[in-house]
Short mmCIF file of C-alpha atoms in Angstrom, two decimals:
data_model
loop_
_atom_site.label_atom_id
_atom_site.label_comp_id
_atom_site.label_asym_id
_atom_site.label_seq_id
_atom_site.Cartn_x
_atom_site.Cartn_y
_atom_site.Cartn_z
CA MET Z 1 12.38 -25.06 -12.21
CA LYS Z 2 10.18 -21.98 -12.00
CA ALA Z 3 7.70 -21.01 -14.67
CA TRP Z 4 5.71 -17.92 -15.59
CA ILE Z 5 2.66 -18.13 -17.81
CA ILE Z 6 1.86 -15.02 -19.86
CA THR Z 7 -1.52 -14.52 -21.52
CA ILE Z 8 -1.68 -11.91 -24.24
CA GLY Z 9 -5.10 -10.65 -25.26
CA ASN Z 10 -7.55 -7.83 -24.65
CA GLU Z 11 -10.46 -10.29 -24.72
CA ILE Z 12 -9.29 -11.66 -21.35
CA LEU Z 13 -8.81 -8.19 -19.84
CA ILE Z 14 -12.34 -7.08 -20.73
CA GLY Z 15 -13.74 -10.23 -19.14
CA ARG Z 16 -15.21 -11.70 -22.33
CA ILE Z 17 -13.20 -14.87 -22.06
CA VAL Z 18 -12.20 -16.81 -18.97
CA ASN Z 19 -8.52 -17.71 -19.03
CA THR Z 20 -8.70 -21.49 -19.28
CA ASN Z 21 -5.38 -21.71 -21.16
CA SER Z 22 -3.39 -20.70 -18.08
CA ALA Z 23 -5.12 -23.26 -15.88
CA TRP Z 24 -4.54 -26.03 -18.43
CA LEU Z 25 -0.87 -25.17 -18.80
CA ALA Z 26 -0.43 -24.80 -15.03
CA LYS Z 27 -1.82 -28.26 -14.42
CA LYS Z 28 0.48 -29.76 -17.06
CA LEU Z 29 3.57 -28.03 -15.67
CA THR Z 30 2.73 -28.81 -12.04
CA THR Z 31 2.40 -32.53 -12.70
CA MET Z 32 5.77 -32.40 -14.50
CA GLY Z 33 7.41 -31.04 -11.35
CA ILE Z 34 7.65 -27.47 -12.67
CA GLU Z 35 6.50 -24.78 -10.26
CA VAL Z 36 4.29 -22.07 -11.75
CA ARG Z 37 5.18 -18.89 -9.85
CA ARG Z 38 3.12 -16.34 -11.70
CA MET Z 39 0.43 -15.89 -14.32
CA ILE Z 40 0.12 -12.52 -16.05
CA THR Z 41 -2.44 -11.31 -18.53
CA ILE Z 42 -1.55 -8.25 -20.59
CA PRO Z 43 -3.11 -6.38 -23.53
CA ASP Z 44 -2.16 -6.76 -27.22
CA GLU Z 45 0.37 -3.94 -26.97
CA GLU Z 46 3.96 -4.20 -28.06
CA ASP Z 47 5.44 -2.30 -25.11
CA GLU Z 48 3.54 -4.39 -22.58
CA ILE Z 49 4.62 -7.62 -24.26
CA ILE Z 50 8.29 -6.60 -24.46
CA HIS Z 51 8.33 -5.45 -20.86
CA THR Z 52 6.60 -8.57 -19.57
CA PHE Z 53 8.85 -11.02 -21.42
CA ARG Z 54 11.91 -9.19 -20.10
CA GLU Z 55 10.60 -9.27 -16.55
CA ALA Z 56 9.74 -12.97 -16.91
CA VAL Z 57 13.21 -13.86 -18.18
CA ARG Z 58 14.70 -12.23 -15.07
CA HIS Z 59 12.57 -14.34 -12.71
CA ALA Z 60 11.65 -17.64 -14.37
CA ASP Z 61 13.45 -20.55 -16.00
CA LEU Z 62 10.53 -21.35 -18.25
CA ILE Z 63 8.21 -18.78 -19.79
CA ILE Z 64 5.16 -19.85 -21.77
CA SER Z 65 2.95 -17.30 -23.47
CA THR Z 66 -0.34 -17.84 -25.25
CA GLY Z 67 -1.98 -15.55 -27.77
CA GLY Z 68 -0.92 -13.04 -30.38
CA LEU Z 69 0.56 -15.37 -33.03
CA GLY Z 70 -2.10 -14.98 -35.72
CA PRO Z 71 -2.29 -12.90 -38.89
CA THR Z 72 -4.07 -9.75 -37.65
CA PHE Z 73 -2.61 -6.34 -36.80
CA ASP Z 74 -2.98 -7.02 -33.07
CA ASP Z 75 -1.05 -10.31 -33.17
CA LYS Z 76 2.18 -8.83 -31.86
CA THR Z 77 3.75 -11.54 -29.72
CA SER Z 78 6.40 -12.84 -32.12
CA GLU Z 79 7.81 -9.46 -33.13
CA ALA Z 80 7.65 -8.15 -29.55
CA LEU Z 81 9.46 -11.25 -28.29
CA ALA Z 82 12.23 -10.63 -30.83
CA LYS Z 83 12.55 -7.07 -29.53
CA ALA Z 84 12.47 -8.21 -25.90
CA LEU Z 85 15.43 -10.51 -26.58
CA ASN Z 86 17.22 -8.07 -28.89
CA ARG Z 87 17.01 -10.54 -31.74
CA LYS Z 88 16.12 -9.97 -35.37
CA TRP Z 89 12.60 -10.91 -36.42
CA VAL Z 90 13.10 -13.16 -39.44
CA ILE Z 91 11.42 -15.79 -41.59
CA ASN Z 92 11.93 -19.16 -39.88
CA PRO Z 93 12.55 -21.76 -42.62
CA ASP Z 94 10.54 -24.55 -40.93
CA ALA Z 95 7.67 -22.25 -40.06
CA TYR Z 96 7.74 -20.89 -43.60
CA GLU Z 97 7.46 -24.37 -45.13
CA GLU Z 98 4.59 -25.25 -42.82
CA VAL Z 99 2.61 -22.05 -43.34
CA LYS Z 100 3.24 -22.07 -47.10
CA ARG Z 101 2.12 -25.70 -47.40
CA LYS Z 102 -1.09 -25.06 -45.46
CA PHE Z 103 -2.14 -22.13 -47.64
CA GLU Z 104 -1.11 -23.93 -50.83
CA GLU Z 105 -3.25 -26.92 -49.89
CA ALA Z 106 -6.16 -24.53 -49.43
CA ASN Z 107 -5.39 -22.74 -52.72
CA MET Z 108 -4.84 -19.52 -50.83
CA GLU Z 109 -2.23 -16.91 -51.63
CA LEU Z 110 0.67 -16.34 -49.17
CA THR Z 111 -0.15 -12.70 -48.38
CA GLU Z 112 1.89 -10.49 -46.09
CA ALA Z 113 -0.56 -11.08 -43.20
CA ARG Z 114 -0.12 -14.85 -43.62
CA LEU Z 115 3.65 -14.68 -44.04
CA LYS Z 116 3.79 -12.98 -40.64
CA MET Z 117 2.97 -16.37 -39.05
CA ALA Z 118 6.30 -17.70 -40.39
CA LYS Z 119 8.36 -14.89 -38.84
CA MET Z 120 10.06 -15.57 -35.51
CA PRO Z 121 12.91 -14.22 -33.39
CA GLU Z 122 16.21 -15.31 -34.99
CA GLY Z 123 17.34 -18.68 -33.65
CA SER Z 124 13.84 -19.91 -32.76
CA VAL Z 125 12.70 -23.48 -33.16
CA SER Z 126 9.32 -23.68 -34.90
CA LEU Z 127 6.78 -25.93 -33.13
CA SER Z 128 4.44 -27.45 -35.70
CA ASN Z 129 0.71 -26.71 -35.28
CA SER Z 130 -1.43 -29.67 -36.37
CA ALA Z 131 -4.67 -27.97 -35.32
CA GLY Z 132 -4.31 -24.57 -36.98
CA THR Z 133 -2.00 -22.38 -38.99
CA ALA Z 134 0.46 -20.45 -36.81
CA PRO Z 135 3.34 -22.57 -35.46
CA GLY Z 136 4.56 -22.10 -31.90
CA ILE Z 137 7.93 -20.57 -31.07
CA LEU Z 138 10.62 -22.12 -28.86
CA ILE Z 139 13.74 -20.22 -27.81
CA GLU Z 140 16.52 -21.37 -25.57
CA THR Z 141 18.69 -18.62 -24.18
CA ASN Z 142 20.98 -18.51 -21.15
CA ARG Z 143 19.47 -21.74 -19.80
CA LYS Z 144 16.01 -20.18 -20.00
CA LEU Z 145 13.28 -21.65 -22.16
CA ILE Z 146 10.82 -19.27 -23.77
CA VAL Z 147 7.79 -20.63 -25.58
CA ALA Z 148 5.07 -18.73 -27.43
CA LEU Z 149 1.89 -20.64 -28.28
CA PRO Z 150 -1.29 -19.57 -30.08
CA GLY Z 151 -4.26 -18.43 -28.00
CA VAL Z 152 -6.81 -20.76 -29.56
CA PRO Z 153 -7.06 -23.50 -26.89
CA ARG Z 154 -7.24 -26.39 -29.37
CA GLU Z 155 -4.07 -25.21 -31.15
CA MET Z 156 -2.25 -24.39 -27.91
CA LYS Z 157 -2.97 -27.87 -26.54
CA ALA Z 158 -2.03 -29.65 -29.78
CA ILE Z 159 1.37 -27.93 -29.96
CA PHE Z 160 2.02 -28.53 -26.27
CA GLU Z 161 1.16 -32.22 -26.32
CA GLU Z 162 2.67 -33.09 -29.70
CA ASN Z 163 5.81 -30.95 -29.70
CA LEU Z 164 6.58 -29.27 -26.40
CA GLU Z 165 5.82 -31.75 -23.64
CA LYS Z 166 8.69 -34.12 -24.45
CA ILE Z 167 11.18 -31.22 -24.60
CA LEU Z 168 10.01 -29.93 -21.21
CA ALA Z 169 10.02 -33.42 -19.69
CA GLU Z 170 13.74 -33.72 -20.48
CA LYS Z 171 14.52 -30.43 -18.78
CA ALA Z 172 12.06 -30.65 -15.88
CA PRO Z 173 13.40 -31.66 -12.48
CA HIS Z 174 12.78 -35.33 -11.80
CA LYS Z 175 10.20 -34.55 -9.17
CA TYR Z 176 6.89 -36.31 -8.75
CA TYR Z 177 3.74 -34.51 -7.81
CA ALA Z 178 0.90 -35.99 -5.76
CA GLU Z 179 -2.31 -34.48 -4.43
CA LYS Z 180 -5.42 -35.50 -2.56
CA SER Z 181 -8.65 -33.77 -1.63
CA ILE Z 182 -10.76 -34.46 1.43
CA GLY Z 183 -14.31 -33.15 1.71
CA VAL Z 184 -15.51 -32.19 5.18
CA VAL Z 185 -18.81 -30.97 6.55
CA GLY Z 186 -19.40 -29.61 10.02
CA ILE Z 187 -16.06 -27.97 10.78
CA PRO Z 188 -15.59 -24.24 10.12
CA GLU Z 189 -12.36 -23.33 8.34
CA SER Z 190 -11.36 -21.15 11.28
CA ALA Z 191 -11.63 -24.14 13.64
CA PHE Z 192 -9.42 -26.27 11.43
CA ALA Z 193 -6.88 -23.52 10.67
CA PRO Z 194 -4.60 -24.00 13.72
CA TYR Z 195 -4.41 -27.73 13.02
CA ILE Z 196 -3.30 -27.25 9.42
CA ASP Z 197 -0.58 -24.97 10.68
CA GLU Z 198 0.60 -27.64 13.10
CA LEU Z 199 0.49 -30.40 10.50
CA MET Z 200 2.51 -28.40 8.00
CA LYS Z 201 5.23 -27.99 10.60
CA LYS Z 202 5.24 -31.74 11.11
CA TYR Z 203 5.36 -32.45 7.36
CA PRO Z 204 7.50 -29.65 5.90
CA LYS Z 205 7.34 -31.11 2.40
CA ILE Z 206 3.55 -31.12 2.38
CA TYR Z 207 1.35 -28.19 1.45
CA ILE Z 208 -2.15 -28.20 2.89
CA LYS Z 209 -4.79 -25.70 1.93
CA SER Z 210 -8.40 -25.52 3.01
CA HIS Z 211 -11.02 -24.15 0.63
CA PRO Z 212 -14.34 -23.06 2.14
CA ARG Z 213 -17.20 -24.38 0.02
CA GLY Z 214 -20.08 -23.60 2.35
CA HIS Z 215 -20.74 -20.88 4.90
CA GLU Z 216 -18.25 -20.51 7.76
CA THR Z 217 -20.78 -20.07 10.56
CA LYS Z 218 -24.05 -21.25 8.98
CA GLY Z 219 -23.10 -24.60 7.47
CA PRO Z 220 -19.39 -25.11 7.02
CA VAL Z 221 -18.20 -27.24 4.11
CA LEU Z 222 -14.48 -27.55 3.46
CA GLU Z 223 -12.27 -29.04 0.85
CA ILE Z 224 -8.88 -29.84 2.27
CA HIS Z 225 -6.30 -30.17 -0.45
CA ILE Z 226 -2.93 -31.78 0.17
CA THR Z 227 -0.05 -31.50 -2.30
CA THR Z 228 3.58 -32.53 -2.36
CA TYR Z 229 6.59 -33.11 -4.55
CA ALA Z 230 9.02 -35.97 -3.96
CA ASP Z 231 11.88 -37.71 -5.72
CA THR Z 232 9.82 -40.79 -6.49
CA GLU Z 233 6.16 -41.21 -7.30
CA ARG Z 234 5.86 -43.67 -4.42
CA ASP Z 235 7.29 -41.21 -1.90
CA ALA Z 236 4.98 -38.47 -3.12
CA ILE Z 237 1.89 -40.64 -2.76
CA LYS Z 238 2.97 -41.94 0.64
CA LEU Z 239 3.58 -38.44 2.02
CA VAL Z 240 0.16 -37.29 0.89
CA GLU Z 241 -1.55 -40.40 2.26
CA ASP Z 242 0.16 -40.11 5.65
CA ALA Z 243 -0.93 -36.51 6.00
CA ALA Z 244 -4.43 -37.37 4.79
CA ASN Z 245 -4.78 -40.06 7.46
CA GLU Z 246 -3.83 -37.64 10.20
CA ILE Z 247 -6.29 -35.09 8.84
CA ILE Z 248 -9.11 -37.64 8.76
CA GLU Z 249 -8.40 -38.60 12.38
CA LYS Z 250 -8.52 -34.94 13.35
CA ILE Z 251 -11.80 -34.44 11.48
CA ASP Z 252 -13.31 -37.30 13.50
CA GLU Z 253 -11.95 -35.83 16.70
CA LEU Z 254 -13.47 -32.42 15.95
CA GLY Z 255 -16.84 -34.00 15.16
CA GLY Z 256 -16.77 -33.35 11.42
CA GLU Z 257 -17.77 -35.74 8.68
CA VAL Z 258 -15.59 -36.76 5.74
CA THR Z 259 -17.75 -36.63 2.61
CA TYR Z 260 -15.11 -37.81 0.13
CA GLN Z 261 -11.43 -38.59 0.02
CA MET Q 1 -8.88 5.05 -14.90
CA LYS Q 2 -6.60 2.02 -15.09
CA ALA Q 3 -7.05 -1.12 -13.02
CA TRP Q 4 -4.99 -4.13 -12.09
CA ILE Q 5 -6.59 -7.32 -10.81
CA ILE Q 6 -4.46 -9.45 -8.49
CA THR Q 7 -5.36 -13.05 -7.69
CA ILE Q 8 -3.69 -14.57 -4.66
CA GLY Q 9 -3.75 -18.33 -4.36
CA ASN Q 10 -1.65 -21.41 -5.02
CA GLU Q 11 -4.75 -23.31 -6.17
CA ILE Q 12 -4.82 -21.15 -9.30
CA LEU Q 13 -1.08 -21.58 -9.96
CA ILE Q 14 -1.26 -25.37 -9.82
CA GLY Q 15 -4.15 -25.35 -12.29
CA ARG Q 16 -6.75 -26.79 -9.92
CA ILE Q 17 -9.06 -23.85 -10.24
CA VAL Q 18 -9.79 -21.74 -13.29
CA ASN Q 19 -9.60 -18.03 -12.45
CA THR Q 20 -13.23 -17.00 -12.96
CA ASN Q 21 -13.00 -14.19 -10.35
CA SER Q 22 -10.73 -12.12 -12.57
CA ALA Q 23 -13.02 -12.47 -15.58
CA TRP Q 24 -16.07 -11.51 -13.54
CA LEU Q 25 -14.35 -8.45 -12.08
CA ALA Q 26 -12.93 -7.45 -15.47
CA LYS Q 27 -16.37 -7.50 -17.06
CA LYS Q 28 -17.79 -5.38 -14.25
CA LEU Q 29 -14.97 -2.81 -14.44
CA THR Q 30 -14.99 -2.67 -18.25
CA THR Q 31 -18.69 -1.87 -18.41
CA MET Q 32 -18.11 0.88 -15.81
CA GLY Q 33 -15.57 2.54 -18.10
CA ILE Q 34 -12.55 1.34 -16.12
CA GLU Q 35 -9.75 -0.17 -18.20
CA VAL Q 36 -8.24 -3.38 -16.86
CA ARG Q 37 -4.58 -3.24 -17.84
CA ARG Q 38 -3.24 -6.33 -16.12
CA MET Q 39 -4.25 -9.47 -14.26
CA ILE Q 40 -1.66 -11.18 -12.08
CA THR Q 41 -1.87 -14.42 -10.16
CA ILE Q 42 0.68 -14.98 -7.40
CA PRO Q 43 1.23 -17.58 -4.66
CA ASP Q 44 0.18 -17.26 -1.00
CA GLU Q 45 3.56 -15.80 -0.05
CA GLU Q 46 4.02 -12.59 1.84
CA ASP Q 47 6.95 -11.29 -0.22
CA GLU Q 48 5.12 -11.88 -3.48
CA ILE Q 49 2.00 -10.15 -2.22
CA ILE Q 50 3.92 -7.12 -0.90
CA HIS Q 51 5.93 -6.79 -4.09
CA THR Q 52 2.88 -7.13 -6.34
CA PHE Q 53 0.76 -4.57 -4.46
CA ARG Q 54 3.66 -2.11 -4.58
CA GLU Q 55 4.12 -2.63 -8.30
CA ALA Q 56 0.37 -2.29 -8.88
CA VAL Q 57 0.18 0.99 -6.94
CA ARG Q 58 2.89 2.40 -9.21
CA HIS Q 59 0.96 1.56 -12.39
CA ALA Q 60 -2.77 1.49 -11.67
CA ASP Q 61 -5.39 3.81 -10.19
CA LEU Q 62 -7.51 0.95 -8.94
CA ILE Q 63 -6.18 -2.33 -7.61
CA ILE Q 64 -8.51 -5.18 -6.72
CA SER Q 65 -7.19 -8.38 -5.21
CA THR Q 66 -9.06 -11.57 -4.47
CA GLY Q 67 -8.03 -14.31 -2.09
CA GLY Q 68 -6.12 -14.64 1.14
CA LEU Q 69 -8.53 -13.00 3.59
CA GLY Q 70 -9.62 -16.09 5.52
CA PRO Q 71 -8.56 -17.54 8.86
CA THR Q 72 -5.82 -19.98 7.80
CA PHE Q 73 -2.04 -19.59 8.02
CA ASP Q 74 -1.82 -19.02 4.26
CA ASP Q 75 -4.34 -16.17 4.25
CA LYS Q 76 -1.75 -13.43 4.12
CA THR Q 77 -3.27 -10.68 2.00
CA SER Q 78 -4.34 -8.26 4.71
CA GLU Q 79 -1.09 -8.25 6.66
CA ALA Q 80 1.00 -8.15 3.48
CA LEU Q 81 -1.05 -5.23 2.17
CA ALA Q 82 -0.36 -3.33 5.39
CA LYS Q 83 3.36 -3.98 4.92
CA ALA Q 84 3.21 -2.99 1.24
CA LEU Q 85 1.73 0.38 2.22
CA ASN Q 86 3.89 0.81 5.32
CA ARG Q 87 0.82 0.91 7.52
CA LYS Q 88 0.18 -0.78 10.82
CA TRP Q 89 -1.94 -3.94 10.78
CA VAL Q 90 -4.69 -3.31 13.31
CA ILE Q 91 -8.14 -4.38 14.42
CA ASN Q 92 -10.67 -2.49 12.32
CA PRO Q 93 -13.63 -1.59 14.58
CA ASP Q 94 -16.33 -2.21 11.92
CA ALA Q 95 -14.75 -5.46 10.81
CA TYR Q 96 -14.40 -6.51 14.43
CA GLU Q 97 -18.09 -5.90 15.16
CA GLU Q 98 -19.09 -7.86 12.06
CA VAL Q 99 -16.82 -10.83 12.66
CA LYS Q 100 -17.65 -10.95 16.37
CA ARG Q 101 -21.39 -10.86 15.67
CA LYS Q 102 -21.18 -13.65 13.13
CA PHE Q 103 -19.32 -15.99 15.46
CA GLU Q 104 -21.53 -15.05 18.40
CA GLU Q 105 -24.63 -15.88 16.39
CA ALA Q 106 -23.12 -19.26 15.66
CA ASN Q 107 -22.08 -19.75 19.29
CA MET Q 108 -18.48 -19.95 18.25
CA GLU Q 109 -15.54 -18.57 20.17
CA LEU Q 110 -13.58 -15.62 18.71
CA THR Q 111 -10.23 -17.40 18.45
CA GLU Q 112 -7.03 -15.81 17.19
CA ALA Q 113 -7.52 -17.34 13.74
CA ARG Q 114 -10.98 -15.77 13.57
CA LEU Q 115 -9.90 -12.42 14.94
CA LYS Q 116 -7.41 -12.22 12.09
CA MET Q 117 -10.35 -11.54 9.73
CA ALA Q 118 -11.00 -8.28 11.60
CA LYS Q 119 -7.43 -7.01 11.20
CA MET Q 120 -6.73 -4.59 8.37
CA PRO Q 121 -4.16 -1.99 7.36
CA GLU Q 122 -4.67 1.12 9.48
CA GLY Q 123 -7.14 3.51 7.90
CA SER Q 124 -9.00 0.83 5.91
CA VAL Q 125 -12.73 0.87 5.33
CA SER Q 126 -14.29 -2.51 6.07
CA LEU Q 127 -16.62 -3.80 3.32
CA SER Q 128 -19.32 -5.94 4.86
CA ASN Q 129 -19.58 -9.56 3.66
CA SER Q 130 -23.18 -10.79 3.58
CA ALA Q 131 -22.23 -14.13 2.06
CA GLY Q 132 -19.43 -15.23 4.37
CA THR Q 133 -17.27 -14.18 7.28
CA ALA Q 134 -14.26 -12.13 6.20
CA PRO Q 135 -15.08 -8.50 5.29
CA GLY Q 136 -13.38 -6.88 2.30
CA ILE Q 137 -10.81 -4.11 2.66
CA LEU Q 138 -10.92 -0.71 0.97
CA ILE Q 139 -8.05 1.75 1.15
CA GLU Q 140 -7.78 5.13 -0.50
CA THR Q 141 -4.27 6.48 -0.73
CA ASN Q 142 -2.76 9.14 -3.01
CA ARG Q 143 -5.82 9.06 -5.27
CA LYS Q 144 -5.38 5.32 -5.67
CA LEU Q 145 -8.04 2.87 -4.62
CA ILE Q 146 -6.93 -0.50 -3.27
CA VAL Q 147 -9.49 -3.20 -2.59
CA ALA Q 148 -8.95 -6.69 -1.18
CA LEU Q 149 -11.83 -9.16 -1.55
CA PRO Q 150 -12.17 -12.80 -0.45
CA GLY Q 151 -11.41 -15.54 -2.98
CA VAL Q 152 -14.68 -17.43 -2.60
CA PRO Q 153 -16.60 -16.25 -5.70
CA ARG Q 154 -19.95 -15.94 -3.93
CA GLU Q 155 -18.44 -13.72 -1.22
CA MET Q 156 -16.37 -11.68 -3.66
CA LYS Q 157 -19.44 -10.95 -5.79
CA ALA Q 158 -21.65 -10.09 -2.81
CA ILE Q 159 -19.17 -7.55 -1.45
CA PHE Q 160 -18.59 -6.07 -4.89
CA GLU Q 161 -22.26 -5.66 -5.75
CA GLU Q 162 -23.50 -4.62 -2.32
CA ASN Q 163 -20.69 -2.39 -1.11
CA LEU Q 164 -18.05 -1.62 -3.71
CA GLU Q 165 -19.85 -0.99 -6.99
CA LYS Q 166 -21.45 2.28 -5.93
CA ILE Q 167 -18.13 3.61 -4.62
CA LEU Q 168 -16.39 2.73 -7.88
CA ALA Q 169 -19.21 4.17 -9.98
CA GLU Q 170 -18.67 7.57 -8.34
CA LYS Q 171 -14.99 7.52 -9.13
CA ALA Q 172 -15.11 5.86 -12.54
CA PRO Q 173 -14.82 8.07 -15.61
CA HIS Q 174 -18.22 8.81 -17.11
CA LYS Q 175 -17.56 6.66 -20.12
CA TYR Q 176 -19.99 4.25 -21.69
CA TYR Q 177 -18.95 0.94 -23.08
CA ALA Q 178 -20.56 -0.83 -26.04
CA GLU Q 179 -19.70 -4.06 -27.83
CA LYS Q 180 -21.03 -6.25 -30.59
CA SER Q 181 -20.06 -9.63 -31.98
CA ILE Q 182 -20.52 -10.79 -35.57
CA GLY Q 183 -20.22 -14.45 -36.52
CA VAL Q 184 -18.77 -15.23 -39.93
CA VAL Q 185 -18.20 -18.43 -41.89
CA GLY Q 186 -16.23 -18.75 -45.10
CA ILE Q 187 -13.57 -16.06 -44.63
CA PRO Q 188 -10.15 -16.96 -43.16
CA GLU Q 189 -8.88 -14.60 -40.47
CA SER Q 190 -5.84 -13.83 -42.60
CA ALA Q 191 -8.07 -12.65 -45.47
CA PHE Q 192 -10.01 -10.33 -43.19
CA ALA Q 193 -6.96 -9.00 -41.31
CA PRO Q 194 -5.99 -6.17 -43.70
CA TYR Q 195 -9.57 -4.92 -43.69
CA ILE Q 196 -9.75 -4.72 -39.89
CA ASP Q 197 -6.55 -2.71 -39.96
CA GLU Q 198 -8.11 -0.29 -42.46
CA LEU Q 199 -11.35 0.04 -40.53
CA MET Q 200 -9.59 0.77 -37.24
CA LYS Q 201 -7.79 3.64 -38.94
CA LYS Q 202 -11.14 4.99 -40.12
CA TYR Q 203 -12.72 4.62 -36.66
CA PRO Q 204 -9.91 5.42 -34.22
CA LYS Q 205 -12.21 5.07 -31.19
CA ILE Q 206 -13.26 1.57 -32.15
CA TYR Q 207 -11.38 -1.61 -31.31
CA ILE Q 208 -11.99 -4.58 -33.56
CA LYS Q 209 -10.64 -8.03 -32.88
CA SER Q 210 -11.18 -11.23 -34.80
CA HIS Q 211 -11.24 -14.55 -32.97
CA PRO Q 212 -10.76 -17.71 -35.05
CA ARG Q 213 -13.33 -20.30 -34.04
CA GLY Q 214 -12.80 -22.79 -36.86
CA HIS Q 215 -9.78 -23.82 -38.95
CA GLU Q 216 -8.03 -21.10 -40.93
CA THR Q 217 -7.58 -23.07 -44.15
CA LYS Q 218 -9.97 -25.99 -43.73
CA GLY Q 219 -13.22 -24.30 -42.69
CA PRO Q 220 -12.81 -20.79 -41.39
CA VAL Q 221 -15.19 -19.54 -38.71
CA LEU Q 222 -14.62 -16.12 -37.19
CA GLU Q 223 -16.07 -14.07 -34.41
CA ILE Q 224 -15.51 -10.39 -35.03
CA HIS Q 225 -15.80 -8.42 -31.84
CA ILE Q 226 -16.21 -4.64 -31.86
CA THR Q 227 -15.80 -2.53 -28.71
CA THR Q 228 -15.74 1.15 -27.93
CA TYR Q 229 -16.03 3.74 -25.18
CA ALA Q 230 -17.87 7.04 -25.66
CA ASP Q 231 -19.15 9.93 -23.55
CA THR Q 232 -22.79 8.86 -23.91
CA GLU Q 233 -24.37 5.45 -24.18
CA ARG Q 234 -26.02 6.52 -27.46
CA ASP Q 235 -22.70 7.52 -29.01
CA ALA Q 236 -21.08 4.27 -27.93
CA ILE Q 237 -23.84 2.16 -29.47
CA LYS Q 238 -23.90 4.23 -32.67
CA LEU Q 239 -20.13 3.92 -33.15
CA VAL Q 240 -20.27 0.15 -32.76
CA GLU Q 241 -23.29 -0.15 -35.08
CA ASP Q 242 -21.68 1.98 -37.80
CA ALA Q 243 -18.54 -0.12 -37.74
CA ALA Q 244 -20.61 -3.33 -37.66
CA ASN Q 245 -22.54 -2.28 -40.77
CA GLU Q 246 -19.33 -1.68 -42.67
CA ILE Q 247 -17.97 -5.03 -41.54
CA ILE Q 248 -21.12 -6.82 -42.67
CA GLU Q 249 -20.90 -5.16 -46.11
CA LYS Q 250 -17.29 -6.30 -46.37
CA ILE Q 251 -18.20 -9.85 -45.37
CA ASP Q 252 -20.76 -9.93 -48.21
CA GLU Q 253 -18.20 -8.55 -50.64
CA LEU Q 254 -15.64 -11.21 -49.68
CA GLY Q 255 -18.25 -13.97 -50.12
CA GLY Q 256 -18.59 -14.82 -46.43
CA GLU Q 257 -21.77 -15.47 -44.53
CA VAL Q 258 -22.89 -13.68 -41.35
CA THR Q 259 -24.16 -16.32 -38.91
CA TYR Q 260 -25.16 -13.96 -36.08
CA GLN Q 261 -24.91 -10.31 -35.18
#
């Protein structure tokens, strides 16, 4: 199951805000056995949103967007998604009840800008938002799952954990993810590189990546990160541990020091 | 001048690392008058890298990638970029001198894995890396500028500030960027939305975006962010200040409170 994560918002593209939403979602999906293949950030422009959703639907099984669901003129995700899928953009009865109730409780009028948060592509499932106003959108089409969540991290996380996670868990492959990090000082990345290559041939299901954290020639510090997917949690952990043990032996052999594991 | 930022690295796609490189680069480019139109994160896979560079060249004037320049098997950016541009992948003399010197100084052999950091698409300019080993890559082709930087933030920033910024500044449009944020409590985003719409029609060069920081109906807190580009710094600041003053008047009128500006 391949996923794309789409971030909609100029504030990311001008560098005002670091995209923590994508990282949070990626971690969630990865541990569920869903492979995130691409993250894209685009501006609050209808054409860009339509184009990107269409491209995503061609390549991914699961598409999750964040941002652009609020009441302002530049919240364009919902309407653009309807256009991308050639669906009508209509009042969703569940979303309408939720939005209406929230504004009634606050003694606020249901203006046109507010009503917009209840409009969704025809056939959407409304995902209730316990942390804010705009509900999320869930669409299933041709075995693809398309989800639009708000950009406010607290609201995005609330909808994901309360309403989306269980739906995804049912559809996700029953794969278990395991990972392990090993800290090393004293071995330059370029000295360890050929060995990683060799080890990945020996363990084809394992992915090993080294991250330089120091200075290659003047004080090498590495983080070696091992990841795998397997059919059972036990298998995943065992695979990672086996590879980790070989790596630790090699670190010893090369005269490096393991600082954590 | 339109830019795309490409991030290459599985560690971002599995949610282990938040993509701060893209935000840092986006802020730099934005203040130079360069518009970042898209950020993309892709895995360490040759096909993905080739495809993404080719797509970027079709849409952007400036493409900056980070990641994948190191000595390990999964550092594939340089070779993939050569393939994307149909250029040979060759030893760059300047990069070779730099890499060779660094390993010599450390009394380390120039192995194949290390030599890889001196290979670049034919015709590249090598951008010296004072903070690490792998130089950056700069290619000018058909009035497009393509830059590949290392993924380690310290190295990426050093190359950008020491060697790339002045090159970009010469090519960037002579536009000045200005921005201002206003904090507001007591006005829901949905109540302010129609006014932002109105104001953006009055000031077509200004972009105004509201970011909800509280709870729409239960305790609204907003950040209103105003941005513009103009031909002089003075004009840019004046435009933003004029719009800010009108916004502050409106906040008063709607019974909100300005918490900062």
